[in-house]
Backbone as XML, in Angstrom:
<?xml version="1.0"?>
<chain id="A" units="angstrom">
  <residue number="1" name="MET">
    <atom name="N" x="4.247" y="-10.252" z="4.953"/>
    <atom name="CA" x="5.713" y="-9.765" z="5.022"/>
    <atom name="C" x="6.018" y="-8.369" z="5.487"/>
  </residue>
  <residue number="2" name="ALA">
    <atom name="N" x="5.043" y="-7.556" z="4.870"/>
    <atom name="CA" x="4.994" y="-6.063" z="5.331"/>
    <atom name="C" x="4.301" y="-5.699" z="6.461"/>
  </residue>
  <residue number="3" name="ASN">
    <atom name="N" x="4.740" y="-5.133" z="7.475"/>
    <atom name="CA" x="4.120" y="-4.690" z="8.688"/>
    <atom name="C" x="4.721" y="-3.453" z="9.124"/>
  </residue>
  <residue number="4" name="GLY">
    <atom name="N" x="4.219" y="-3.057" z="10.274"/>
    <atom name="CA" x="4.674" y="-1.706" z="10.919"/>
    <atom name="C" x="5.993" y="-1.779" z="11.332"/>
  </residue>
  <residue number="5" name="TRP">
    <atom name="N" x="6.682" y="-2.865" z="11.514"/>
    <atom name="CA" x="8.071" y="-2.864" z="11.984"/>
    <atom name="C" x="9.045" y="-2.418" z="11.024"/>
  </residue>
  <residue number="6" name="SER">
    <atom name="N" x="8.542" y="-2.497" z="9.737"/>
    <atom name="CA" x="9.535" y="-2.098" z="8.463"/>
    <atom name="C" x="9.772" y="-0.715" z="8.710"/>
  </residue>
  <residue number="7" name="VAL">
    <atom name="N" x="8.677" y="0.293" z="9.155"/>
    <atom name="CA" x="8.793" y="1.689" z="9.166"/>
    <atom name="C" x="10.031" y="2.033" z="10.413"/>
  </residue>
  <residue number="8" name="ILE">
    <atom name="N" x="9.736" y="1.166" z="11.545"/>
    <atom name="CA" x="10.597" y="1.350" z="12.636"/>
    <atom name="C" x="12.101" y="0.927" z="12.322"/>
  </residue>
  <residue number="9" name="ILE">
    <atom name="N" x="12.307" y="-0.067" z="11.642"/>
    <atom name="CA" x="13.603" y="-0.540" z="11.174"/>
    <atom name="C" x="14.085" y="0.566" z="10.257"/>
  </residue>
  <residue number="10" name="GLY">
    <atom name="N" x="13.324" y="0.909" z="9.253"/>
    <atom name="CA" x="13.760" y="1.935" z="8.427"/>
    <atom name="C" x="14.185" y="3.229" z="9.170"/>
  </residue>
  <residue number="11" name="PHE">
    <atom name="N" x="13.364" y="3.739" z="10.158"/>
    <atom name="CA" x="13.760" y="4.845" z="10.891"/>
    <atom name="C" x="15.214" y="4.645" z="11.694"/>
  </residue>
  <residue number="12" name="VAL">
    <atom name="N" x="15.382" y="3.417" z="12.150"/>
    <atom name="CA" x="16.783" y="3.246" z="12.858"/>
    <atom name="C" x="17.855" y="3.348" z="11.785"/>
  </residue>
  <residue number="13" name="ILE">
    <atom name="N" x="17.754" y="2.900" z="10.485"/>
    <atom name="CA" x="18.586" y="2.857" z="9.599"/>
    <atom name="C" x="18.812" y="4.266" z="9.175"/>
  </residue>
  <residue number="14" name="VAL">
    <atom name="N" x="17.815" y="5.149" z="9.044"/>
    <atom name="CA" x="18.121" y="6.376" z="8.486"/>
    <atom name="C" x="18.832" y="7.365" z="9.818"/>
  </residue>
  <residue number="15" name="VAL">
    <atom name="N" x="18.397" y="7.071" z="11.001"/>
    <atom name="CA" x="19.021" y="7.666" z="12.103"/>
    <atom name="C" x="20.636" y="7.420" z="12.004"/>
  </residue>
  <residue number="16" name="ALA">
    <atom name="N" x="20.974" y="6.246" z="11.829"/>
    <atom name="CA" x="22.354" y="5.739" z="11.554"/>
    <atom name="C" x="23.019" y="6.452" z="10.510"/>
  </residue>
  <residue number="17" name="MET">
    <atom name="N" x="22.346" y="6.535" z="9.393"/>
    <atom name="CA" x="22.773" y="7.298" z="8.190"/>
    <atom name="C" x="23.053" y="8.801" z="8.518"/>
  </residue>
  <residue number="18" name="ALA">
    <atom name="N" x="22.137" y="9.304" z="9.289"/>
    <atom name="CA" x="22.207" y="10.795" z="9.579"/>
    <atom name="C" x="23.527" y="11.019" z="10.503"/>
  </residue>
  <residue number="19" name="LEU">
    <atom name="N" x="23.553" y="10.053" z="11.312"/>
    <atom name="CA" x="24.719" y="10.208" z="12.362"/>
    <atom name="C" x="26.102" y="10.088" z="11.618"/>
  </residue>
  <residue number="20" name="ALA">
    <atom name="N" x="26.182" y="8.939" z="10.924"/>
    <atom name="CA" x="27.207" y="9.006" z="9.858"/>
    <atom name="C" x="27.485" y="10.269" z="8.967"/>
  </residue>
  <residue number="21" name="ALA">
    <atom name="N" x="26.539" y="10.811" z="8.502"/>
    <atom name="CA" x="26.588" y="12.050" z="7.744"/>
    <atom name="C" x="27.150" y="13.253" z="8.594"/>
  </residue>
  <residue number="22" name="TRP">
    <atom name="N" x="26.682" y="13.248" z="9.824"/>
    <atom name="CA" x="27.064" y="14.197" z="10.651"/>
    <atom name="C" x="28.583" y="14.178" z="11.163"/>
  </residue>
  <residue number="23" name="PHE">
    <atom name="N" x="29.240" y="12.883" z="11.357"/>
    <atom name="CA" x="30.535" y="12.769" z="11.813"/>
    <atom name="C" x="31.373" y="12.577" z="10.543"/>
  </residue>
  <residue number="24" name="PHE">
    <atom name="N" x="30.989" y="12.263" z="9.357"/>
    <atom name="CA" x="31.908" y="11.902" z="8.324"/>
    <atom name="C" x="31.793" y="13.098" z="7.097"/>
  </residue>
  <residue number="25" name="SER">
    <atom name="N" x="30.978" y="14.133" z="7.432"/>
    <atom name="CA" x="30.940" y="15.298" z="6.482"/>
    <atom name="C" x="32.145" y="15.905" z="6.182"/>
  </residue>
  <residue number="26" name="PRO">
    <atom name="N" x="32.577" y="16.255" z="5.029"/>
    <atom name="CA" x="33.861" y="16.933" z="4.733"/>
    <atom name="C" x="34.247" y="18.159" z="5.597"/>
  </residue>
  <residue number="27" name="LYS">
    <atom name="N" x="35.253" y="18.187" z="6.206"/>
    <atom name="CA" x="35.594" y="19.379" z="7.096"/>
    <atom name="C" x="35.986" y="20.608" z="6.165"/>
  </residue>
  <residue number="28" name="GLY">
    <atom name="N" x="35.655" y="21.798" z="6.781"/>
    <atom name="CA" x="36.167" y="23.032" z="5.966"/>
    <atom name="C" x="35.087" y="24.045" z="6.145"/>
  </residue>
  <residue number="29" name="GLU">
    <atom name="N" x="35.134" y="24.904" z="5.281"/>
    <atom name="CA" x="34.342" y="26.163" z="5.274"/>
    <atom name="C" x="32.818" y="25.847" z="5.177"/>
  </residue>
  <residue number="30" name="ASN">
    <atom name="N" x="32.540" y="24.898" z="4.452"/>
    <atom name="CA" x="30.966" y="24.514" z="4.121"/>
    <atom name="C" x="30.683" y="23.244" z="4.840"/>
  </residue>
  <residue number="31" name="GLN">
    <atom name="N" x="31.225" y="22.906" z="5.904"/>
    <atom name="CA" x="30.827" y="21.755" z="6.627"/>
    <atom name="C" x="29.390" y="21.843" z="7.147"/>
  </residue>
  <residue number="32" name="VAL">
    <atom name="N" x="28.862" y="22.764" z="7.647"/>
    <atom name="CA" x="27.484" y="23.012" z="7.984"/>
    <atom name="C" x="26.381" y="22.762" z="6.808"/>
  </residue>
  <residue number="33" name="LEU">
    <atom name="N" x="27.020" y="23.317" z="5.699"/>
    <atom name="CA" x="26.181" y="23.209" z="4.377"/>
    <atom name="C" x="26.004" y="21.756" z="3.903"/>
  </residue>
  <residue number="34" name="TRP">
    <atom name="N" x="27.113" y="21.091" z="4.130"/>
    <atom name="CA" x="27.323" y="19.588" z="3.773"/>
    <atom name="C" x="26.387" y="18.731" z="4.675"/>
  </residue>
  <residue number="35" name="ARG">
    <atom name="N" x="26.500" y="18.956" z="5.947"/>
    <atom name="CA" x="25.749" y="18.209" z="6.974"/>
    <atom name="C" x="24.251" y="18.609" z="6.721"/>
  </residue>
  <residue number="36" name="SER">
    <atom name="N" x="23.789" y="19.711" z="6.678"/>
    <atom name="CA" x="22.315" y="20.038" z="6.459"/>
    <atom name="C" x="21.747" y="19.449" z="5.160"/>
  </residue>
  <residue number="37" name="SER">
    <atom name="N" x="22.691" y="19.548" z="4.044"/>
    <atom name="CA" x="22.111" y="19.011" z="2.866"/>
    <atom name="C" x="21.856" y="17.452" z="2.917"/>
  </residue>
  <residue number="38" name="ILE">
    <atom name="N" x="22.967" y="16.864" z="3.498"/>
    <atom name="CA" x="22.885" y="15.410" z="3.444"/>
    <atom name="C" x="21.781" y="14.785" z="4.301"/>
  </residue>
  <residue number="39" name="ILE">
    <atom name="N" x="21.733" y="15.319" z="5.537"/>
    <atom name="CA" x="20.800" y="14.965" z="6.607"/>
    <atom name="C" x="19.257" y="15.266" z="6.076"/>
  </residue>
  <residue number="40" name="LEU">
    <atom name="N" x="19.067" y="16.512" z="5.360"/>
    <atom name="CA" x="17.793" y="16.821" z="5.019"/>
    <atom name="C" x="17.516" y="15.978" z="3.938"/>
  </residue>
  <residue number="41" name="SER">
    <atom name="N" x="18.282" y="15.468" z="2.943"/>
    <atom name="CA" x="18.032" y="14.614" z="1.836"/>
    <atom name="C" x="17.728" y="13.182" z="2.319"/>
  </residue>
  <residue number="42" name="ILE">
    <atom name="N" x="18.437" y="12.794" z="3.471"/>
    <atom name="CA" x="18.021" y="11.351" z="4.170"/>
    <atom name="C" x="16.660" y="11.414" z="4.642"/>
  </residue>
  <residue number="43" name="ALA">
    <atom name="N" x="16.425" y="12.539" z="5.388"/>
    <atom name="CA" x="15.117" y="12.603" z="5.963"/>
    <atom name="C" x="13.949" y="12.692" z="5.076"/>
  </residue>
  <residue number="44" name="SER">
    <atom name="N" x="14.251" y="13.409" z="4.090"/>
    <atom name="CA" x="13.055" y="13.594" z="2.988"/>
    <atom name="C" x="12.824" y="12.338" z="2.221"/>
  </residue>
  <residue number="45" name="CYS">
    <atom name="N" x="13.984" y="11.460" z="2.021"/>
    <atom name="CA" x="13.742" y="10.294" z="1.249"/>
    <atom name="C" x="13.057" y="9.230" z="2.166"/>
  </residue>
  <residue number="46" name="PHE">
    <atom name="N" x="13.409" y="9.257" z="3.479"/>
    <atom name="CA" x="12.678" y="8.398" z="4.497"/>
    <atom name="C" x="11.238" y="8.731" z="4.614"/>
  </residue>
  <residue number="47" name="LEU">
    <atom name="N" x="10.916" y="10.169" z="4.736"/>
    <atom name="CA" x="9.567" y="10.444" z="4.866"/>
    <atom name="C" x="8.676" y="10.124" z="3.575"/>
  </residue>
  <residue number="48" name="MET">
    <atom name="N" x="9.153" y="10.410" z="2.284"/>
    <atom name="CA" x="8.534" y="9.777" z="1.107"/>
    <atom name="C" x="8.301" y="8.302" z="1.085"/>
  </residue>
  <residue number="49" name="TRP">
    <atom name="N" x="9.246" y="7.628" z="1.516"/>
    <atom name="CA" x="9.149" y="6.224" z="1.542"/>
    <atom name="C" x="8.146" y="5.585" z="2.523"/>
  </residue>
  <residue number="50" name="ALA">
    <atom name="N" x="8.254" y="6.350" z="3.696"/>
    <atom name="CA" x="7.330" y="5.938" z="4.916"/>
    <atom name="C" x="5.843" y="6.190" z="4.524"/>
  </residue>
  <residue number="51" name="VAL">
    <atom name="N" x="5.417" y="7.516" z="3.867"/>
    <atom name="CA" x="4.276" y="7.814" z="3.540"/>
    <atom name="C" x="3.604" y="6.982" z="2.426"/>
  </residue>
  <residue number="52" name="THR">
    <atom name="N" x="4.511" y="6.571" z="1.386"/>
    <atom name="CA" x="4.006" y="5.682" z="0.377"/>
    <atom name="C" x="3.796" y="4.172" z="0.916"/>
  </residue>
  <residue number="53" name="PHE">
    <atom name="N" x="4.760" y="3.831" z="1.808"/>
    <atom name="CA" x="4.496" y="2.409" z="2.343"/>
    <atom name="C" x="3.296" y="2.294" z="3.242"/>
  </residue>
  <residue number="54" name="LEU">
    <atom name="N" x="3.215" y="3.238" z="4.132"/>
    <atom name="CA" x="2.003" y="3.201" z="5.123"/>
    <atom name="C" x="0.548" y="3.503" z="4.234"/>
  </residue>
  <residue number="55" name="ALA">
    <atom name="N" x="0.635" y="4.306" z="3.132"/>
    <atom name="CA" x="-0.657" y="4.367" z="2.469"/>
    <atom name="C" x="-0.782" y="3.098" z="1.677"/>
  </residue>
  <residue number="56" name="GLN">
    <atom name="N" x="0.086" y="2.212" z="1.304"/>
    <atom name="CA" x="-0.309" y="0.865" z="0.841"/>
    <atom name="C" x="-0.500" y="-0.145" z="1.795"/>
  </residue>
  <residue number="57" name="LEU">
    <atom name="N" x="0.132" y="0.133" z="2.878"/>
    <atom name="CA" x="-0.157" y="-0.936" z="4.109"/>
    <atom name="C" x="-1.517" y="-0.843" z="4.597"/>
  </residue>
  <residue number="58" name="HIS">
    <atom name="N" x="-2.033" y="0.364" z="4.765"/>
    <atom name="CA" x="-3.417" y="0.662" z="5.256"/>
    <atom name="C" x="-4.089" y="1.612" z="4.439"/>
  </residue>
  <residue number="59" name="PRO">
    <atom name="N" x="-4.521" y="1.248" z="3.305"/>
    <atom name="CA" x="-5.363" y="2.257" z="2.261"/>
    <atom name="C" x="-6.556" y="2.776" z="2.877"/>
  </residue>
  <residue number="60" name="LEU">
    <atom name="N" x="-6.782" y="4.077" z="2.624"/>
    <atom name="CA" x="-8.065" y="4.852" z="3.031"/>
    <atom name="C" x="-9.311" y="4.355" z="2.267"/>
  </residue>
  <residue number="61" name="ILE">
    <atom name="N" x="-9.050" y="3.959" z="0.932"/>
    <atom name="CA" x="-10.313" y="3.522" z="0.247"/>
    <atom name="C" x="-10.008" y="2.041" z="-0.156"/>
  </residue>
  <residue number="62" name="GLU">
    <atom name="N" x="-10.977" y="1.282" z="0.251"/>
    <atom name="CA" x="-11.046" y="-0.194" z="-0.039"/>
    <atom name="C" x="-11.173" y="-0.338" z="-1.468"/>
  </residue>
  <residue number="63" name="PRO">
    <atom name="N" x="-10.353" y="-1.238" z="-2.336"/>
    <atom name="CA" x="-10.754" y="-1.527" z="-3.643"/>
    <atom name="C" x="-12.076" y="-2.312" z="-3.829"/>
  </residue>
  <residue number="64" name="ARG">
    <atom name="N" x="-12.747" y="-2.071" z="-4.666"/>
    <atom name="CA" x="-13.962" y="-2.820" z="-5.060"/>
    <atom name="C" x="-13.979" y="-3.241" z="-6.374"/>
  </residue>
  <residue number="65" name="ARG">
    <atom name="N" x="-14.633" y="-4.612" z="-6.523"/>
    <atom name="CA" x="-14.732" y="-5.085" z="-7.827"/>
    <atom name="C" x="-16.004" y="-4.663" z="-8.519"/>
  </residue>
  <residue number="66" name="SER">
    <atom name="N" x="-15.745" y="-4.322" z="-9.877"/>
    <atom name="CA" x="-16.895" y="-3.741" z="-10.563"/>
    <atom name="C" x="-17.597" y="-4.737" z="-11.408"/>
  </residue>
  <residue number="67" name="ASP">
    <atom name="N" x="-17.214" y="-5.901" z="-11.302"/>
    <atom name="CA" x="-17.804" y="-6.985" z="-12.287"/>
    <atom name="C" x="-18.871" y="-7.900" z="-11.361"/>
  </residue>
  <residue number="68" name="LEU">
    <atom name="N" x="-19.311" y="-7.332" z="-10.286"/>
    <atom name="CA" x="-20.248" y="-8.158" z="-9.464"/>
    <atom name="C" x="-21.552" y="-7.503" z="-9.703"/>
  </residue>
  <residue number="69" name="ARG">
    <atom name="N" x="-22.692" y="-8.428" z="-9.644"/>
    <atom name="CA" x="-23.965" y="-8.060" z="-9.621"/>
    <atom name="C" x="-24.367" y="-7.080" z="-8.298"/>
  </residue>
  <residue number="70" name="LYS">
    <atom name="N" x="-25.425" y="-6.425" z="-8.383"/>
    <atom name="CA" x="-25.802" y="-5.578" z="-7.267"/>
    <atom name="C" x="-26.216" y="-6.373" z="-6.118"/>
  </residue>
  <residue number="71" name="GLU">
    <atom name="N" x="-26.763" y="-7.700" z="-6.326"/>
    <atom name="CA" x="-27.350" y="-8.546" z="-5.209"/>
    <atom name="C" x="-26.058" y="-8.900" z="-4.379"/>
  </residue>
  <residue number="72" name="TYR">
    <atom name="N" x="-24.771" y="-9.143" z="-4.920"/>
    <atom name="CA" x="-23.644" y="-9.638" z="-4.109"/>
    <atom name="C" x="-22.895" y="-8.505" z="-3.451"/>
  </residue>
  <residue number="73" name="ILE">
    <atom name="N" x="-23.104" y="-7.164" z="-3.775"/>
    <atom name="CA" x="-22.428" y="-6.140" z="-3.256"/>
    <atom name="C" x="-22.880" y="-5.833" z="-1.788"/>
  </residue>
  <residue number="74" name="HIS">
    <atom name="N" x="-21.824" y="-5.729" z="-0.987"/>
    <atom name="CA" x="-22.194" y="-5.480" z="0.526"/>
    <atom name="C" x="-21.621" y="-4.039" z="0.732"/>
  </residue>
  <residue number="75" name="HIS">
    <atom name="N" x="-22.393" y="-3.168" z="1.463"/>
    <atom name="CA" x="-22.105" y="-1.935" z="1.699"/>
    <atom name="C" x="-21.748" y="-1.763" z="3.036"/>
  </residue>
</chain>
């Protein structure tokens, strides 16, 4: 079920949310602050999710069973 397309689909959703934040941010004196804060928050959440997702999808260290005898362990 989980594959690399999830990250691409998530990125497309994040870009859409960032564009919505750009166009629908409150008008006024602090518009740049609102835009920057919302878009930075969206991007940070996506990066944290993507790193966590990809770390679980392709782990650097392969889990090993500790209850096997030495004769059955393949290095």
